[in-house]
XYZ file of C-alpha atoms in Angstrom:
660
model
C 122.946 105.748 112.814
C 122.171 103.891 116.016
C 120.982 100.212 116.239
C 117.390 99.582 116.402
C 114.993 96.708 117.083
C 114.435 94.212 114.349
C 110.806 94.881 113.879
C 110.842 98.595 114.641
C 110.513 101.190 111.843
C 111.650 104.012 114.099
C 115.088 105.321 113.117
C 117.828 107.247 115.152
C 120.281 109.550 113.420
C 123.138 111.194 114.895
C 124.186 114.751 113.461
C 127.693 114.421 115.194
C 129.221 113.304 118.509
C 127.678 116.391 120.249
C 125.031 117.419 117.772
C 121.229 116.901 117.762
C 120.008 113.407 117.265
C 116.940 112.885 115.204
C 114.379 109.989 115.997
C 112.058 109.122 113.264
C 108.781 107.723 114.434
C 107.109 106.641 111.122
C 104.526 103.948 111.693
C 102.197 102.590 114.314
C 102.843 103.146 118.074
C 103.249 99.740 119.570
C 102.408 96.597 117.661
C 101.006 97.072 114.036
C 98.658 94.176 113.648
C 98.173 94.744 109.881
C 101.903 95.374 109.045
C 104.060 93.970 111.908
C 107.317 95.240 110.331
C 106.085 98.847 110.806
C 105.628 98.612 114.644
C 107.221 101.094 117.057
C 107.814 98.967 120.120
C 108.143 101.283 123.168
C 110.653 99.078 124.916
C 113.103 99.144 122.031
C 112.692 102.932 121.650
C 113.121 103.686 125.513
C 116.299 101.599 125.588
C 117.678 103.642 122.536
C 116.698 106.891 124.257
C 118.445 105.765 127.465
C 121.678 105.451 125.455
C 121.436 109.156 124.357
C 122.140 110.530 127.708
C 122.922 114.196 127.444
C 122.233 114.568 123.837
C 119.642 116.868 122.477
C 116.734 114.978 120.434
C 114.391 115.957 117.632
C 111.604 113.570 117.301
C 110.093 113.467 113.722
C 106.587 111.977 113.699
C 104.490 110.558 110.865
C 101.898 108.142 112.470
C 98.440 107.211 112.751
C 98.788 106.311 116.359
C 98.279 102.993 117.942
C 98.828 101.632 121.521
C 97.887 104.190 124.221
C 100.039 102.399 126.597
C 103.235 102.518 124.459
C 102.487 106.078 123.579
C 102.475 107.153 127.239
C 105.712 105.266 127.979
C 107.524 106.872 125.065
C 106.111 110.327 126.044
C 107.360 109.816 129.770
C 110.721 108.565 128.506
C 111.059 111.720 126.330
C 109.968 113.895 129.239
C 112.654 112.217 131.575
C 115.466 112.843 129.003
C 118.165 115.017 130.491
C 118.722 116.825 126.996
C 116.372 119.066 125.017
C 113.681 117.380 123.373
C 111.919 119.080 120.333
C 109.233 117.485 118.201
C 108.446 117.891 114.337
C 105.183 116.616 113.050
C 106.290 115.848 109.495
C 102.828 114.728 108.175
C 100.482 112.782 110.476
C 100.219 112.550 114.414
C 96.962 111.021 115.307
C 95.717 109.428 118.480
C 98.756 108.055 120.623
C 101.135 109.837 118.167
C 99.680 113.291 119.108
C 100.421 112.335 122.763
C 104.004 111.629 121.965
C 104.202 114.853 120.033
C 103.366 116.862 123.288
C 106.695 115.743 124.809
C 108.615 118.458 122.734
C 109.905 121.537 124.425
C 109.283 123.161 121.022
C 106.772 121.602 118.654
C 106.796 122.302 114.941
C 104.379 121.226 112.327
C 104.590 121.180 108.449
C 102.102 123.282 106.676
C 100.237 120.473 105.080
C 100.448 118.046 108.207
C 97.587 116.984 110.351
C 97.151 116.333 114.096
C 94.363 114.515 115.702
C 93.126 114.001 119.227
C 90.328 111.754 120.422
C 89.227 109.631 123.376
C 91.031 106.494 124.134
C 89.653 103.255 122.522
C 89.790 99.761 123.626
C 89.286 96.983 120.971
C 88.214 93.442 121.182
C 86.368 93.664 124.532
C 84.173 90.835 125.422
C 81.923 89.966 128.454
C 78.700 90.986 130.170
C 77.377 94.378 131.052
C 79.394 94.627 134.339
C 82.546 93.916 132.271
C 81.696 96.680 129.927
C 81.015 99.217 132.738
C 84.473 98.402 134.110
C 86.013 98.966 130.735
C 84.320 102.245 130.393
C 85.735 103.439 133.872
C 89.214 102.345 132.688
C 89.045 104.341 129.548
C 87.903 107.440 131.626
C 91.055 106.851 133.708
C 93.191 106.692 130.601
C 91.623 109.981 129.400
C 92.446 111.626 132.752
C 96.036 110.322 132.613
C 96.330 111.737 129.043
C 94.848 115.021 129.958
C 97.803 116.650 131.566
C 99.982 115.967 128.495
C 98.020 118.324 126.376
C 98.090 121.250 128.893
C 100.951 123.192 127.526
C 101.878 126.845 128.374
C 99.720 129.053 126.036
C 97.648 125.779 125.052
C 94.099 124.803 125.444
C 92.541 124.858 128.987
C 91.690 121.740 130.943
C 87.828 121.826 130.078
C 88.563 122.007 126.349
C 91.081 119.078 126.540
C 88.688 116.911 128.531
C 85.990 117.489 125.939
C 88.463 116.115 123.125
C 89.267 113.102 125.311
C 85.797 112.072 126.547
C 83.494 112.695 123.575
C 82.974 110.405 120.603
C 84.624 112.434 118.043
C 87.981 112.577 116.160
C 89.351 116.221 116.523
C 91.508 117.044 113.453
C 93.648 120.008 113.486
C 95.422 121.617 110.482
C 98.828 123.349 111.259
C 97.028 126.659 111.400
C 94.356 125.445 113.691
C 96.971 123.586 115.868
C 98.844 126.767 116.343
C 95.755 128.694 117.105
C 94.939 126.154 119.758
C 98.408 126.387 121.331
C 99.181 122.725 120.595
C 102.150 123.638 118.459
C 104.692 126.552 118.497
C 105.855 126.833 114.803
C 104.447 126.158 111.247
C 107.199 124.785 108.877
C 107.092 124.666 105.041
C 104.848 122.113 103.435
C 106.569 118.682 102.910
C 105.776 115.613 100.744
C 105.873 112.979 103.415
C 104.905 109.290 102.848
C 102.043 108.044 104.858
C 99.338 105.594 104.250
C 96.274 104.093 106.045
C 96.539 100.518 107.299
C 94.323 97.946 105.439
C 91.635 98.306 108.297
C 91.669 101.972 109.563
C 90.718 102.689 113.084
C 89.124 106.059 112.201
C 87.729 107.906 109.189
C 89.622 110.973 108.136
C 87.538 113.842 106.801
C 88.072 114.030 103.031
C 88.938 117.859 103.136
C 91.708 116.944 105.570
C 93.254 114.100 103.892
C 97.075 114.877 103.377
C 98.881 114.468 100.015
C 100.815 111.170 100.664
C 102.806 108.601 98.858
C 102.442 104.882 99.519
C 106.128 104.468 100.722
C 108.321 106.200 102.967
C 111.198 108.086 101.183
C 114.716 108.185 102.186
C 115.398 111.498 103.439
C 118.713 111.833 101.719
C 116.932 111.021 98.355
C 114.407 113.634 99.184
C 117.036 116.270 99.799
C 118.710 115.134 96.503
C 115.450 115.260 94.772
C 114.752 118.822 95.885
C 118.102 119.926 94.806
C 117.484 118.531 91.342
C 114.017 120.258 91.132
C 115.362 123.564 92.294
C 118.000 123.297 89.587
C 115.424 122.536 86.907
C 113.212 125.515 88.149
C 116.163 127.799 87.881
C 117.126 126.616 84.523
C 113.434 127.086 83.352
C 113.521 130.673 84.676
C 116.790 131.457 83.153
C 115.552 130.472 79.728
C 112.235 132.294 80.101
C 113.718 135.689 81.282
C 114.780 136.952 77.828
C 111.280 135.954 76.496
C 109.626 137.907 79.359
C 112.008 140.764 78.545
C 111.125 140.686 74.855
C 107.403 141.181 75.696
C 107.835 143.513 78.807
C 105.287 146.135 78.896
C 102.679 144.394 76.825
C 99.133 144.269 78.327
C 98.784 141.509 81.111
C 102.412 140.225 80.623
C 103.637 141.450 84.084
C 100.876 139.489 85.799
C 101.410 136.377 83.553
C 105.033 136.522 84.492
C 104.264 136.486 88.152
C 101.891 133.641 87.636
C 104.334 131.480 85.693
C 107.325 132.096 88.055
C 105.327 131.231 91.046
C 104.121 127.974 89.622
C 107.149 125.511 88.997
C 104.948 122.932 87.272
C 104.634 125.108 84.199
C 107.054 123.967 81.735
C 108.977 126.161 79.171
C 106.650 125.076 76.316
C 103.561 125.609 78.131
C 104.799 129.220 79.401
C 105.527 130.185 75.877
C 101.918 129.056 74.763
C 100.393 131.063 77.754
C 102.306 134.125 76.600
C 101.144 133.608 73.001
C 97.435 133.401 74.398
C 98.085 136.651 76.219
C 99.495 138.504 73.201
C 96.475 137.632 71.096
C 94.930 134.789 69.212
C 96.059 135.997 65.771
C 99.679 137.146 66.915
C 102.326 135.308 65.109
C 105.088 133.854 67.453
C 108.277 135.877 67.620
C 110.659 134.103 69.756
C 111.584 130.789 68.232
C 112.486 129.927 64.565
C 113.333 126.315 63.534
C 112.790 124.000 60.514
C 110.482 121.788 62.512
C 109.072 121.161 66.008
C 108.406 118.358 68.199
C 106.896 119.519 71.370
C 104.420 118.235 73.976
C 102.647 120.238 76.591
C 99.301 120.334 78.250
C 96.019 121.703 76.521
C 95.050 125.179 77.079
C 91.576 126.663 76.295
C 92.490 128.448 73.216
C 94.306 125.389 71.602
C 91.139 123.155 72.349
C 88.917 125.833 71.225
C 90.672 126.155 67.680
C 90.918 122.355 67.376
C 87.144 121.988 67.993
C 86.502 124.707 65.467
C 88.846 123.453 62.767
C 87.234 119.914 63.010
C 83.682 121.518 62.323
C 85.083 123.751 59.599
C 86.674 120.758 57.758
C 83.341 118.876 58.049
C 81.297 121.750 56.694
C 83.764 122.336 53.888
C 83.488 118.643 52.865
C 79.691 119.129 52.470
C 78.762 117.258 55.660
C 75.862 118.753 57.687
C 76.552 118.967 61.390
C 74.212 120.034 64.159
C 75.279 123.061 66.281
C 78.666 123.590 64.626
C 81.305 125.530 66.647
C 80.982 129.214 66.413
C 84.408 129.654 65.016
C 83.898 127.114 62.214
C 82.762 129.547 59.664
C 85.938 131.626 60.142
C 88.125 128.593 59.416
C 86.030 127.108 56.769
C 88.047 128.646 53.801
C 91.351 127.411 55.124
C 93.262 124.438 53.627
C 94.551 121.575 55.854
C 97.996 122.820 55.245
C 97.184 126.199 56.486
C 95.527 124.842 59.626
C 98.440 122.531 60.266
C 100.754 125.645 60.176
C 98.579 127.423 62.629
C 98.647 124.531 65.013
C 102.291 124.446 64.929
C 102.312 128.151 65.780
C 100.109 127.443 68.756
C 102.980 125.640 70.148
C 105.066 128.785 70.346
C 107.136 127.895 67.104
C 107.087 129.023 63.572
C 108.523 127.360 60.401
C 111.138 129.111 58.155
C 109.639 131.366 55.493
C 110.603 128.880 52.738
C 109.029 125.818 54.321
C 107.175 123.749 51.789
C 104.042 121.440 52.188
C 106.159 118.407 52.921
C 107.996 120.149 55.708
C 104.737 121.587 57.136
C 103.062 118.147 57.231
C 106.044 116.528 58.750
C 106.355 119.149 61.531
C 102.628 118.986 62.245
C 102.557 115.262 62.526
C 105.325 115.379 65.081
C 102.964 117.320 67.395
C 100.062 115.478 69.312
C 97.559 118.413 68.159
C 97.476 117.774 64.381
C 96.934 114.009 64.580
C 94.451 114.644 67.167
C 92.522 116.951 64.871
C 92.630 114.391 61.982
C 91.348 111.750 64.314
C 88.547 114.225 65.550
C 87.560 114.910 61.978
C 87.501 111.204 61.129
C 85.818 110.238 64.434
C 83.119 112.819 64.215
C 82.492 111.858 60.432
C 82.155 108.279 61.634
C 79.496 109.120 64.130
C 77.581 111.413 61.807
C 77.512 108.600 59.361
C 76.409 106.128 62.140
C 73.513 108.399 63.529
C 72.274 109.480 60.224
C 71.896 106.066 58.476
C 68.278 104.897 58.674
C 68.346 102.139 61.222
C 64.674 101.048 61.812
C 65.583 98.541 64.467
C 66.579 101.361 66.865
C 62.701 102.156 67.119
C 61.713 98.871 68.728
C 64.774 97.063 70.363
C 66.216 97.546 73.595
C 69.926 98.694 74.012
C 72.159 97.734 76.917
C 75.791 97.615 77.691
C 78.304 94.641 78.475
C 81.200 95.085 80.624
C 83.206 92.441 78.658
C 83.216 89.985 75.820
C 81.999 87.146 77.943
C 78.615 85.543 76.979
C 75.826 86.745 79.276
C 72.669 84.782 80.112
C 69.764 87.053 79.853
C 66.569 85.849 81.695
C 63.336 87.091 80.155
C 60.888 89.428 82.317
C 58.183 86.902 81.629
C 60.107 84.275 83.454
C 60.066 85.975 86.753
C 57.858 84.164 89.473
C 54.463 85.530 90.225
C 53.503 86.871 93.741
C 51.717 84.383 96.052
C 49.179 85.133 98.835
C 50.702 85.305 102.168
C 47.977 84.276 104.828
C 47.971 85.833 108.216
C 50.865 84.518 110.468
C 52.054 82.710 107.129
C 55.529 82.648 105.619
C 56.684 84.016 102.303
C 57.622 81.290 99.998
C 60.862 81.504 97.928
C 60.648 82.177 94.270
C 63.292 81.596 91.561
C 63.784 82.638 88.088
C 63.303 80.248 85.276
C 66.337 78.252 84.136
C 65.460 79.315 80.488
C 67.843 82.121 79.216
C 69.256 83.403 76.128
C 72.867 83.877 76.024
C 74.952 86.170 73.670
C 77.854 88.586 73.650
C 79.299 91.594 71.743
C 81.716 90.800 68.676
C 84.253 93.284 67.339
C 83.957 94.561 63.821
C 86.215 97.105 62.158
C 88.333 98.396 59.267
C 91.326 100.647 58.885
C 91.346 103.863 56.915
C 94.757 105.125 55.583
C 95.500 108.623 54.756
C 98.552 109.475 52.886
C 100.925 112.412 53.125
C 99.948 113.323 49.614
C 96.182 113.536 50.385
C 96.950 116.148 53.253
C 99.158 118.055 50.791
C 96.436 117.829 48.153
C 93.856 119.148 50.641
C 91.870 115.984 49.954
C 88.903 116.218 52.585
C 87.133 113.303 51.162
C 89.935 110.991 52.426
C 88.960 111.493 56.030
C 85.363 112.961 56.021
C 83.314 111.248 53.289
C 85.049 107.775 53.682
C 84.508 107.706 57.511
C 80.823 108.729 56.979
C 80.462 105.766 54.747
C 82.214 103.654 57.478
C 79.763 105.006 60.133
C 76.757 104.181 57.831
C 78.132 100.797 57.216
C 78.361 100.115 61.000
C 74.762 101.156 61.488
C 73.662 98.972 58.568
C 75.658 96.022 60.119
C 73.626 96.385 63.501
C 70.329 96.454 61.488
C 71.465 93.289 59.348
C 72.110 91.291 62.611
C 68.828 92.388 64.162
C 66.522 91.587 61.314
C 68.433 88.312 60.662
C 67.051 87.008 63.936
C 63.583 87.600 62.606
C 64.068 86.184 59.254
C 66.063 83.075 60.167
C 63.655 82.115 62.971
C 66.357 80.249 64.840
C 65.495 78.023 67.791
C 65.323 79.592 71.160
C 66.850 77.974 74.297
C 63.682 75.754 74.851
C 64.414 74.057 71.624
C 61.418 75.614 69.626
C 61.754 78.107 66.700
C 61.278 81.793 67.693
C 58.079 82.059 65.712
C 56.258 78.654 66.238
C 52.896 77.123 67.261
C 54.560 76.186 70.637
C 55.287 79.898 71.317
C 51.594 80.815 70.223
C 53.250 83.644 68.139
C 52.826 82.329 64.475
C 49.732 82.747 62.365
C 48.083 79.423 61.905
C 47.350 80.423 58.231
C 49.052 83.392 56.389
C 46.912 86.391 55.820
C 47.168 89.770 54.156
C 47.349 92.693 56.443
C 43.903 93.646 57.527
C 42.024 94.555 60.692
C 41.194 90.978 61.068
C 44.551 89.482 60.827
C 45.781 92.194 63.229
C 43.178 91.464 65.586
C 44.060 87.766 65.514
C 47.768 88.726 66.201
C 46.663 91.027 69.055
C 44.683 88.219 70.638
C 47.688 85.838 70.468
C 49.966 88.401 72.086
C 47.418 89.317 74.817
C 46.950 85.721 75.822
C 50.591 84.769 76.212
C 51.287 83.183 79.534
C 54.166 83.069 81.739
C 55.867 79.832 83.153
C 53.364 79.743 86.155
C 50.238 80.153 83.912
C 49.523 83.772 84.468
C 48.612 86.008 81.583
C 51.172 88.523 80.481
C 48.887 90.612 78.223
C 51.445 91.805 75.894
C 50.209 94.709 73.952
C 51.306 95.317 70.387
C 53.286 98.442 69.953
C 54.940 98.248 66.496
C 53.874 97.023 63.093
C 56.980 95.774 61.176
C 56.433 95.482 57.385
C 58.672 95.018 54.276
C 59.002 98.011 51.887
C 56.419 96.352 49.581
C 53.666 96.658 52.137
C 54.472 100.236 53.217
C 51.620 101.945 51.332
C 49.063 99.147 52.272
C 50.013 99.686 55.945
C 49.811 103.505 55.908
C 46.274 103.172 54.513
C 45.298 100.642 57.165
C 46.705 102.621 59.952
C 45.203 105.855 58.711
C 41.634 104.558 58.874
C 39.698 105.285 62.149
C 36.710 102.918 61.545
C 35.694 99.633 60.135
C 32.500 99.268 58.353
C 30.583 95.823 58.613
C 26.905 94.578 57.752
C 24.938 93.546 60.803
C 21.348 92.490 60.186
C 21.279 94.252 56.745
C 22.572 97.546 58.475
C 26.037 98.965 58.081
C 27.710 99.319 61.426
C 30.858 101.414 61.909
C 32.951 100.181 64.797
C 36.026 101.886 66.199
C 39.525 100.451 65.471
C 41.596 103.251 67.134
C 43.954 100.725 68.517
C 45.195 99.941 65.012
C 45.919 103.620 64.421
C 47.955 103.625 67.597
C 50.490 101.108 66.179
C 53.895 102.531 65.196
C 54.864 101.646 61.716
C 58.307 100.260 61.184
C 59.336 99.813 57.316
C 62.291 97.694 56.859
C 63.501 96.678 53.282
C 65.470 93.803 54.519
C 62.431 91.910 54.996
C 61.742 92.072 51.300
C 64.622 89.792 50.562
C 62.895 87.044 52.565
C 59.228 87.866 51.861
C 57.366 90.822 50.410
C 54.154 89.747 52.270
C 54.985 88.608 55.608
C 54.668 91.039 58.513
C 55.368 91.201 62.384
C 54.052 92.751 65.489
C 56.321 93.675 68.582
C 55.465 94.928 71.955
C 57.462 97.756 73.673
C 60.523 96.309 75.320
C 59.429 98.353 78.402
C 56.653 95.943 78.833
C 58.187 92.484 77.801
C 61.491 91.557 76.410
C 61.666 91.333 72.535
C 65.135 91.803 70.793
C 68.118 93.228 72.844
C 71.212 94.800 71.229
C 74.494 95.446 73.229
C 77.503 97.482 73.039
C 80.784 97.185 75.073
C 80.396 99.684 78.053
C 81.163 103.114 77.055
C 81.592 102.132 73.481
C 78.265 102.932 71.761
C 78.484 103.401 68.055
C 81.917 103.324 66.238
C 85.198 104.367 67.943
C 88.430 105.336 66.408
C 92.236 104.676 67.254
C 95.017 106.088 65.082
C 98.763 105.865 64.627
C 101.334 107.080 62.237
C 103.500 104.875 60.065
C 107.017 106.444 60.110
C 108.418 104.549 57.153
C 105.635 105.144 54.735
C 104.182 108.564 55.787
C 100.985 107.009 56.181
C 98.379 108.019 58.825
C 96.055 105.257 59.806
C 92.708 105.387 61.645
C 90.972 102.364 62.883
C 87.190 102.091 63.014
C 85.889 99.663 65.537
C 82.501 98.481 66.344
C 81.798 96.168 69.490
C 78.200 94.910 69.051
C 75.868 91.896 69.449
C 72.067 91.235 69.529
C 69.850 88.443 70.475
C 65.967 87.643 70.825
C 65.403 87.408 74.578
C 61.720 86.436 74.656
C 59.200 85.442 72.103
C 56.044 86.587 73.974
C 56.290 90.072 72.755
C 56.748 89.142 69.040
C 54.294 87.757 66.467
C 54.740 86.781 62.799
C 52.195 86.355 60.031
C 53.882 85.027 56.903
C 51.294 86.835 54.724
C 48.895 85.574 51.996
């Protein structure tokens, strides 16, 4: 290896005293302003080329370009060299790097490489219009100087190249396109070459043309060593699969599958076996491997995923849990025991158990795979969500649900606190507005429990352990959420302004308690409609929900069912319409009975004004599960977790009457 400049990433490799010398230009041409250590300084490189007098050179390029002046100098130095100069584009040859590439007598390009040609660019230009016109003329001269470099025998004509160098586009060429244009001579095999954009890229690469690259340049010796190891592993894989293919030769579709697997080196042995099993048929027993237990890991296939989803629904149905839209295959698996399903899933991995394998061995073998624990987790997780969704949770009718990104307290400013619009006179200025400093802060908290399943429960086919108990956990989570919401109403805690949620100061508490009637409802509606914002403007909050304890349910239903109110005026009976009462949506909540069996509430829609807000962690609505296996105790554990919080955001859309 020849010496090189301290700050230059180009590398010169000698193949022998009289052999071809390789020059690697990996990095920016000229000075790299973002990563100076990756600069390819023209002066240093030209000095090195001069010392290679009489030697043949192969220039390997992987560069996003850079300084055109340095690029032209390097191109001319290679053209002057008295030996044969060939160029290999390993990955990227953009801008000035594409110019250098044209210096090769023979230009090769990797199948997955890219070449880009565009007009010369001058950065950081300042001055007046005259100065910019001068710069434009200079750039045209540069384009003229570059033009001849791209005019190769059998290549593009002068008019085409002039178009590339003087329009405002980046012209990208794949290896096939570059060969068609005559810019290169030969396409070589695809390479995994390191390349990365600098922090501030000078041009935008089309997404479809982005090369597959690594962030760091590999050592070529290590690359060759790695290639050898990969080839050895592929050969070992094919040797192992050969007798398996022979065993099933002649079976329908097996020849095509063999070609597919051998052509794709990323398919591991276990996955190949599974693909063959799928091809042989869903219910065909594996024939190729017999061992006492299996520990395997391979990627999901469609049949395996489909079976797992059907098994989850089958186990839920067998446990007596109603599910919407069960998997079509669930009924076929409904009669199978847990052990039978476990043994089937072992078979899906291309293995079978010995004929005398007992329940203990089946469970141990199944638990060493990833599929069976995932099945158990799926059953428990789906049971949790069924319980969570099915539990009566009346708070969901009238509260707003949001997501928090983390567990930090967030201040939530109420909609009623936004400033009002002001008139802007002709030629006048818009005045700044700001949100009120009043805000309610809260955050999600974490709640959870751990469910333990024993090996004995699996052997005994005890579905209740991981179906009915998780359903109960899910119901418990929904009840917890409702408890927290209604506690906000019952406890009547102080808001951020120092006044209780329901108070005379907030104009949302009945002056005297009264039974549920049109008159008391009308009084409540009047209070809500006349609520004002911080600037004195009416908010006109409209009642939408009537929230009552269970003791008042019948009374509320009768009131809401009536369409007219009779009253006496001048000795005559008058029937006046009260259809607005009938439009109220009834919410019956037994949690309120513990506090008062006579008090009731009105709430506006949260789409009009803020009332109570509930939050979950982002992407974590409802109950989520995690699982692990305790090796020393044969215990399978499922953790149920709920990240949840709630808070009253504003009082203007809420009203309380403590009742008679």
